[in-house]
Amino acid sequence: MDLSFSEEDLAFQAEVREFFKTRLPEDIKDRCDRGLHFTKEGQERWQKILNENGWMAPNWPVEYGGTGWTTTQKYIFAQEMGNASAPAPMPFGVSMVGPVIYTFGSQEQKDYYLPRILKSDDWWCQGYSEPGSGSDLASLQTKAVRDGDDYVVNGQKIWTSHAQYANMMFCLVRTDPNAKAQEGISFLLIDMNTPGITLKPIIGLDKEHTLNEVFFDDVRVPVKNRVGEENKGWTYAKFLLGNERTSIARVAQSKRKIAKLRQIAKNEHVNGGRLEEDRDFMRKLNQIEVDLMAIEYTELRMLSMIENGKKLSAEPSLLKIKGTEIQQRLTDLLVESLGMYGLPYEPQRDYSGSNEAPIGPEYATGPMAEHLYLKAASIYGGSNEIQRNIISKMVLGL
Amino acid sequence: MDFELSEEQSLLKDSVDRFVQDNYAPEMRAKLVETDLGFSRDHWKTMAELGWLGMPFSEDVGGFGGGAVETMIMMESMGKGLVLEPFFTTVILGGGLVAEAGSADQIEAIIPSVIEGNTMLAFAYAERQSRFNLSDVETTAEKSGDGYSLNGHKAVVYHGATADKIIVSARTSGEARDESGISLFIVDKDASGLEVQGYRTVDGQRAAEVTLDNVAGELLGEEGKAFPIIDKVVDAAIGALCAEAVGAMAEANEITNEYLKTRKQFGIPIGKFQVLQHRMVDMYMEAEQSKSMSDMVAMKLDLGYSDDTRKAVSATKAQIGKAAKFIGQQSVQLHGGMGMTDEYSIGHYFKRLSTLEMLFGNTDHHLSKFSSLS
Ligand SMILES: Cc1cc2nc3c(=O)[nH]c(=O)nc-3n(C[C@H](O)[C@H](O)[C@H](O)COP(=O)(O)OP(=O)(O)OC[C@H]3O[C@@H](n4cnc5c(N)ncnc54)[C@H](O)[C@@H]3O)c2cc1C
């Protein structure tokens, strides 16, 4: 057992830190630090900078454009990224469909799609959930019927994040209506510009447009856009869900928030003193920091298990539950730290950088927006109730 | 001892419930939120006609002489529909201050007009540095000619931009945070030097930043002696907000409970999953206990104002703050993606309940006030 970083790791850390310090554009950093949604233009600009440096997809195998870093290096990278308030690349391409394609895709699919993800040529969205199929995803009904070299797709997806920006969707469809739920599903790559696809925006309780309904009306998708075998899509979907282990708890981002809260507590007044002298407030903050340490070292212990060739079962569910609970407690406390100035809320589409006078202190723009949006963190990606079901079944055998 | 409503009180409750049913279906409320004003002047007129705007005022100025219990009944029913009209800021807060502190002339000049629906009021108390401390007042007022001249900045004044008159707390003497030396002033919306910047708040309501630059103010009550009055009126106001929260929690629970019965996953209603059953039971228990505290505090407020009342108010706010957060958050969680949308109503309950936890002091603030009174 050993907690220390090697000389090489420390040098690597310095390099990464310098990169974020010098290359991350100020406007992108500011939005990210405030917890506001990215802009498409900003996100693309930043992803291109990462890719120029070869750092778009650290987790991919080297042959497809990965970095070949050790687990420790990946951990350092994620920490520095959070610390610098640098946005991660859009997960739908790099973390979700990319690994599915290089693991199960055809050579043609690999050659075509993987470089386009690295270069941000394609924007991907995730077409899994349907109105009747959320937690019970395997009951999905959108169907694809074979017709010559095409599938004809009919049905509806919902909660499709950022579909309004996307030109591609990876989509679960039912290809065998007679098989058992999990066994008749296929995994398709769908061009969002195909005739018959319509989008309807869903405005969130944060008054923002990130969610969409997507309707399919006789949409023709070439059979060559199916990943892997017909009716084996559930296997790939599950692989995808379990693939992203290193950043699921978002420890680095939460650490950054704690630093921010400590800064705000120095500024905010209470009873003639500063908020940082308020014992009730600081106790809550300190409790979160301790809980965050517990999840950080749990994550590291799991990473070390993977590194040593051990197999995880449902441990990532623990990281997801505890990580999202901490994120939610932190944004809650951020709003609380602002006192009455936590309440003003004009949707962020009015936020245009620094040239608009904010209501209240400068740092009051953002926390409420993020607080509202992150209510979804315990719902998306498998709700925390579902994650608890998984642990109780897979780890505890209950 | 009796927690049941009298016949008259039941009629009042029915009348507000009916108004909410007729006018506050989620899509109706959503439309109102999006208007410039953020509420409906027609509704305001209706409230005046029904006599609601005069409920707490004494009969000799044209009111109904209702007590905290009547206020509780009305606020609870309005809470169920997340009513947007400035009943709380005008009648309970502003009207309460004028009735409590004003001279006979001032009361005569303002309250009947409030009751008729012609005057709206707001109370500007918070400041950039004050957080929840009502005596942390840096805004100043100096004698000038017959009146006073006010300078300073007031923060997050609910309905400040639509008020005809803003009641402002300002320091006429003493040091920062002294309870003595605070005075109340009536400031007219057209007063020169007054700048009111309106904006939306997260709960779909409206608030404003109020800047005073040599603004003429009319003294309300005795100079330097306003703090005990503010404290008393705010405690009654907290009782009213707690009742609103009780109504909102009851409705959020009802909506969520219904969703658990109708939403199906894995072939059965999600309400069949035991973990959700227990969650819903916890939400139910929090709401019931909150209702008990809210009833208790209304009855205590009607008995008179003492340290015991103050303690009861803080205890109630602490209980209801905790319950409001829990119920608000869990009702979104149990709705899954549906809870995250603007179109579906549950998210609006969550947002108003979170705001109610914060207004006039959050849970921690009132717990520590409770312990300092113990
Ligand atoms: C902001 C946001 C972004 C999203 N982005 C995407 C996206 O890009 N692509 C995509 O495909 N989907 C996306 N989703 C959808 C998300 O994956 C689903 O919302 C989630 O799977 C829950 O499904 P549901 O909304 O239908 O809720 P339901 O499944 O109806 O769940 C309702 C409640 O019941 C609980 N519940 C359900 N089953 C059980 C059980 N067996 N035991 C105990 N409790 C249970 C849930 O935990 C929840 O509290 C997004 C959702 C949100 C909110």
mmCIF file of N, CA and C in Angstrom, chain A residues 270-310:
data_model
loop_
_atom_site.group_PDB
_atom_site.id
_atom_site.type_symbol
_atom_site.label_atom_id
_atom_site.label_comp_id
_atom_site.label_asym_id
_atom_site.label_seq_id
_atom_site.Cartn_x
_atom_site.Cartn_y
_atom_site.Cartn_z
ATOM 1 N N VAL A 270 -22.371 37.897 8.203
ATOM 2 C CA VAL A 270 -23.450 37.446 9.064
ATOM 3 C C VAL A 270 -23.235 38.022 10.460
ATOM 4 N N ASN A 271 -24.239 38.725 10.952
ATOM 5 C CA ASN A 271 -24.167 39.345 12.281
ATOM 6 C C ASN A 271 -22.874 40.110 12.514
ATOM 7 N N GLY A 272 -22.450 40.853 11.544
ATOM 8 C CA GLY A 272 -21.269 41.693 11.713
ATOM 9 C C GLY A 272 -19.964 40.964 11.479
ATOM 10 N N GLY A 273 -20.008 39.651 11.426
ATOM 11 C CA GLY A 273 -18.800 38.890 11.132
ATOM 12 C C GLY A 273 -18.890 38.322 9.732
ATOM 13 N N ARG A 274 -18.137 37.281 9.491
ATOM 14 C CA ARG A 274 -18.173 36.634 8.187
ATOM 15 C C ARG A 274 -18.803 35.260 8.325
ATOM 16 N N LEU A 275 -19.326 34.810 7.216
ATOM 17 C CA LEU A 275 -19.994 33.509 7.219
ATOM 18 C C LEU A 275 -19.038 32.395 7.663
ATOM 19 N N GLU A 276 -17.750 32.577 7.390
ATOM 20 C CA GLU A 276 -16.802 31.528 7.775
ATOM 21 C C GLU A 276 -16.669 31.404 9.293
ATOM 22 N N GLU A 277 -17.224 32.382 10.026
ATOM 23 C CA GLU A 277 -17.208 32.269 11.495
ATOM 24 C C GLU A 277 -18.523 31.682 12.023
ATOM 25 N N ASP A 278 -19.437 31.391 11.110
ATOM 26 C CA ASP A 278 -20.731 30.839 11.518
ATOM 27 C C ASP A 278 -20.605 29.328 11.684
ATOM 28 N N ARG A 279 -20.735 28.876 12.921
ATOM 29 C CA ARG A 279 -20.432 27.473 13.214
ATOM 30 C C ARG A 279 -21.393 26.504 12.538
ATOM 31 N N ASP A 280 -22.656 26.877 12.485
ATOM 32 C CA ASP A 280 -23.630 25.976 11.859
ATOM 33 C C ASP A 280 -23.313 25.778 10.385
ATOM 34 N N PHE A 281 -23.023 26.889 9.723
ATOM 35 C CA PHE A 281 -22.736 26.809 8.294
ATOM 36 C C PHE A 281 -21.465 26.004 8.052
ATOM 37 N N MET A 282 -20.427 26.327 8.802
ATOM 38 C CA MET A 282 -19.139 25.670 8.564
ATOM 39 C C MET A 282 -19.184 24.185 8.919
ATOM 40 N N ARG A 283 -20.006 23.850 9.890
ATOM 41 C CA ARG A 283 -20.138 22.444 10.250
ATOM 42 C C ARG A 283 -20.709 21.652 9.069
ATOM 43 N N LYS A 284 -21.685 22.251 8.412
ATOM 44 C CA LYS A 284 -22.272 21.564 7.253
ATOM 45 C C LYS A 284 -21.238 21.417 6.140
ATOM 46 N N LEU A 285 -20.486 22.491 5.925
ATOM 47 C CA LEU A 285 -19.470 22.443 4.875
ATOM 48 C C LEU A 285 -18.404 21.398 5.204
ATOM 49 N N ASN A 286 -17.970 21.394 6.459
ATOM 50 C CA ASN A 286 -16.932 20.439 6.848
ATOM 51 C C ASN A 286 -17.432 18.995 6.763
ATOM 52 N N GLN A 287 -18.681 18.816 7.115
ATOM 53 C CA GLN A 287 -19.248 17.461 7.020
ATOM 54 C C GLN A 287 -19.222 16.977 5.564
ATOM 55 N N ILE A 288 -19.559 17.867 4.649
ATOM 56 C CA ILE A 288 -19.542 17.466 3.239
ATOM 57 C C ILE A 288 -18.109 17.141 2.806
ATOM 58 N N GLU A 289 -17.176 17.935 3.286
ATOM 59 C CA GLU A 289 -15.792 17.680 2.879
ATOM 60 C C GLU A 289 -15.295 16.317 3.386
ATOM 61 N N VAL A 290 -15.675 15.980 4.605
ATOM 62 C CA VAL A 290 -15.306 14.660 5.132
ATOM 63 C C VAL A 290 -15.969 13.558 4.295
ATOM 64 N N ASP A 291 -17.239 13.742 3.991
ATOM 65 C CA ASP A 291 -17.938 12.742 3.176
ATOM 66 C C ASP A 291 -17.306 12.618 1.792
ATOM 67 N N LEU A 292 -16.818 13.746 1.299
ATOM 68 C CA LEU A 292 -16.171 13.722 -0.015
ATOM 69 C C LEU A 292 -14.856 12.951 0.050
ATOM 70 N N MET A 293 -14.120 13.107 1.143
ATOM 71 C CA MET A 293 -12.888 12.326 1.306
ATOM 72 C C MET A 293 -13.203 10.841 1.303
ATOM 73 N N ALA A 294 -14.287 10.489 1.969
ATOM 74 C CA ALA A 294 -14.648 9.068 2.040
ATOM 75 C C ALA A 294 -14.925 8.511 0.645
ATOM 76 N N ILE A 295 -15.583 9.296 -0.175
ATOM 77 C CA ILE A 295 -15.885 8.802 -1.518
ATOM 78 C C ILE A 295 -14.630 8.844 -2.393
ATOM 79 N N GLU A 296 -13.781 9.849 -2.174
ATOM 80 C CA GLU A 296 -12.551 9.924 -2.974
ATOM 81 C C GLU A 296 -11.671 8.697 -2.737
ATOM 82 N N TYR A 297 -11.507 8.338 -1.464
ATOM 83 C CA TYR A 297 -10.626 7.199 -1.199
ATOM 84 C C TYR A 297 -11.288 5.870 -1.550
ATOM 85 N N THR A 298 -12.600 5.867 -1.550
ATOM 86 C CA THR A 298 -13.288 4.664 -2.030
ATOM 87 C C THR A 298 -13.056 4.498 -3.535
ATOM 88 N N GLU A 299 -13.141 5.624 -4.235
ATOM 89 C CA GLU A 299 -12.902 5.578 -5.677
ATOM 90 C C GLU A 299 -11.472 5.128 -5.969
ATOM 91 N N LEU A 300 -10.516 5.688 -5.236
ATOM 92 C CA LEU A 300 -9.121 5.311 -5.461
ATOM 93 C C LEU A 300 -8.893 3.830 -5.147
ATOM 94 N N ARG A 301 -9.518 3.362 -4.078
ATOM 95 C CA ARG A 301 -9.356 1.955 -3.721
ATOM 96 C C ARG A 301 -9.923 1.068 -4.826
ATOM 97 N N MET A 302 -11.026 1.496 -5.424
ATOM 98 C CA MET A 302 -11.606 0.699 -6.511
ATOM 99 C C MET A 302 -10.729 0.734 -7.757
ATOM 100 N N LEU A 303 -10.187 1.918 -8.038
ATOM 101 C CA LEU A 303 -9.297 2.027 -9.191
ATOM 102 C C LEU A 303 -8.096 1.103 -9.014
ATOM 103 N N SER A 304 -7.603 1.059 -7.794
ATOM 104 C CA SER A 304 -6.455 0.202 -7.525
ATOM 105 C C SER A 304 -6.837 -1.275 -7.676
ATOM 106 N N MET A 305 -8.065 -1.609 -7.320
ATOM 107 C CA MET A 305 -8.513 -2.995 -7.532
ATOM 108 C C MET A 305 -8.496 -3.330 -9.026
ATOM 109 N N ILE A 306 -9.030 -2.399 -9.839
ATOM 110 C CA ILE A 306 -9.049 -2.636 -11.286
ATOM 111 C C ILE A 306 -7.618 -2.785 -11.801
ATOM 112 N N GLU A 307 -6.761 -1.874 -11.335
ATOM 113 C CA GLU A 307 -5.350 -1.875 -11.752
ATOM 114 C C GLU A 307 -4.696 -3.223 -11.429
ATOM 115 N N ASN A 308 -5.115 -3.816 -10.318
ATOM 116 C CA ASN A 308 -4.517 -5.094 -9.917
ATOM 117 C C ASN A 308 -5.290 -6.289 -10.435
ATOM 118 N N GLY A 309 -6.095 -6.032 -11.448
ATOM 119 C CA GLY A 309 -6.745 -7.138 -12.143
ATOM 120 C C GLY A 309 -7.951 -7.728 -11.437
ATOM 121 N N LYS A 310 -8.438 -7.051 -10.384
ATOM 122 C CA LYS A 310 -9.646 -7.580 -9.740
ATOM 123 C C LYS A 310 -10.868 -7.069 -10.473
#
